[in-house]
Amino acid sequence: MNNKVVRVGEWFVSLEAPDSEIDWLQVAFGAAVVAVISLLILFFAWL
């Protein structure tokens, strides 16, 4: 599951960020979104 989350994060970053200049704020935002979604999935799976 962690591999899938990492791949989704990499896909999101490559989709959002241009190759020439990476906007680190957008990268951090994408990582935070992926982390929150994965935590919600784990939380509901735990219930």
Coordinates of N, CA and C in Angstrom, one line a residue:
M1 N 0.8 -1.2 0.0 CA 0.0 0.0 0.0 C 0.9 1.3 0.0
N2 N 2.0 1.2 0.7 CA 2.9 2.4 0.8 C 3.4 2.7 -0.6
N3 N 3.8 1.6 -1.4 CA 4.3 1.8 -2.7 C 3.3 2.5 -3.6
K4 N 2.0 2.1 -3.4 CA 1.0 2.8 -4.2 C 0.8 4.2 -3.9
V5 N 0.9 4.5 -2.6 CA 0.8 5.9 -2.1 C 1.9 6.8 -2.7
V6 N 3.1 6.2 -2.6 CA 4.3 6.9 -3.1 C 4.2 7.1 -4.6
R7 N 3.7 6.1 -5.4 CA 3.5 6.3 -6.8 C 2.5 7.4 -7.1
V8 N 1.4 7.4 -6.4 CA 0.4 8.4 -6.6 C 1.0 9.8 -6.3
G9 N 1.8 9.9 -5.2 CA 2.4 11.2 -4.9 C 3.4 11.6 -6.0
E10 N 4.2 10.7 -6.5 CA 5.1 11.0 -7.6 C 4.3 11.4 -8.9
W11 N 3.2 10.7 -9.2 CA 2.4 11.1 -10.3 C 1.8 12.5 -10.2
F12 N 1.3 12.8 -8.9 CA 0.8 14.1 -8.7 C 1.8 15.2 -8.8
V13 N 3.0 14.9 -8.3 CA 4.1 15.9 -8.4 C 4.5 16.1 -9.9
S14 N 4.6 15.0 -10.6 CA 5.0 15.2 -12.0 C 3.9 15.8 -12.8
L15 N 2.7 15.6 -12.4 CA 1.6 16.2 -13.1 C 1.5 17.7 -12.9
E16 N 1.7 18.1 -11.6 CA 1.5 19.5 -11.2 C 2.8 20.4 -11.5
A17 N 4.0 19.8 -11.3 CA 5.2 20.6 -11.3 C 5.8 20.5 -12.7
P18 N 6.2 21.7 -13.3 CA 7.0 21.6 -14.5 C 8.4 21.1 -14.3
D19 N 9.0 20.6 -15.3 CA 10.3 20.0 -15.2 C 11.4 21.0 -14.9
S20 N 11.2 22.2 -15.5 CA 12.3 23.2 -15.4 C 12.4 23.7 -14.0
E21 N 11.3 24.0 -13.3 CA 11.4 24.6 -12.0 C 10.3 24.0 -11.1
I22 N 10.7 23.4 -10.0 CA 9.8 22.7 -9.1 C 9.3 23.6 -8.0
D23 N 8.0 23.8 -7.9 CA 7.5 24.6 -6.8 C 7.3 23.7 -5.6
W24 N 8.3 23.9 -4.7 CA 8.3 23.0 -3.5 C 7.1 23.2 -2.6
L25 N 6.5 24.4 -2.6 CA 5.2 24.5 -1.8 C 4.1 23.6 -2.4
Q26 N 4.1 23.5 -3.7 CA 3.1 22.6 -4.4 C 3.4 21.2 -4.1
V27 N 4.7 20.9 -4.1 CA 5.1 19.5 -3.8 C 4.7 19.1 -2.4
A28 N 5.0 20.0 -1.5 CA 4.6 19.8 -0.1 C 3.1 19.6 0.1
F29 N 2.4 20.5 -0.6 CA 0.9 20.4 -0.6 C 0.4 19.1 -1.1
G30 N 1.0 18.6 -2.2 CA 0.6 17.3 -2.8 C 0.9 16.2 -1.9
A31 N 2.1 16.2 -1.2 CA 2.5 15.2 -0.3 C 1.5 15.2 0.9
A32 N 1.1 16.4 1.4 CA 0.2 16.5 2.5 C -1.2 15.9 2.1
V33 N -1.6 16.2 0.9 CA -2.9 15.7 0.5 C -2.9 14.1 0.4
V34 N -1.8 13.6 -0.2 CA -1.7 12.1 -0.2 C -1.6 11.5 1.2
A35 N -0.9 12.2 2.1 CA -0.8 11.6 3.4 C -2.1 11.7 4.2
V36 N -2.9 12.7 4.0 CA -4.2 12.8 4.7 C -5.1 11.8 4.1
I37 N -5.1 11.6 2.8 CA -6.0 10.6 2.2 C -5.6 9.2 2.7
S38 N -4.3 8.9 2.7 CA -3.9 7.5 3.1 C -4.2 7.3 4.6
L39 N -4.1 8.4 5.4 CA -4.4 8.3 6.9 C -5.9 8.0 7.0
L40 N -6.7 8.7 6.2 CA -8.2 8.5 6.3 C -8.5 7.0 5.9
I41 N -7.9 6.5 4.9 CA -8.1 5.1 4.4 C -7.7 4.2 5.5
L42 N -6.5 4.4 6.2 CA -6.1 3.5 7.2 C -7.0 3.6 8.4
F43 N -7.5 4.8 8.7 CA -8.4 5.0 9.9 C -9.7 4.3 9.7
F44 N -10.3 4.4 8.5 CA -11.6 3.7 8.2 C -11.4 2.2 8.1
A45 N -10.2 1.8 7.6 CA -9.9 0.3 7.6 C -9.7 -0.2 9.0
W46 N -9.3 0.6 9.9 CA -9.1 0.2 11.3 C -10.4 0.0 12.0
L47 N -11.4 0.7 11.6 CA -12.7 0.7 12.3 C -13.4 -0.7 12.0

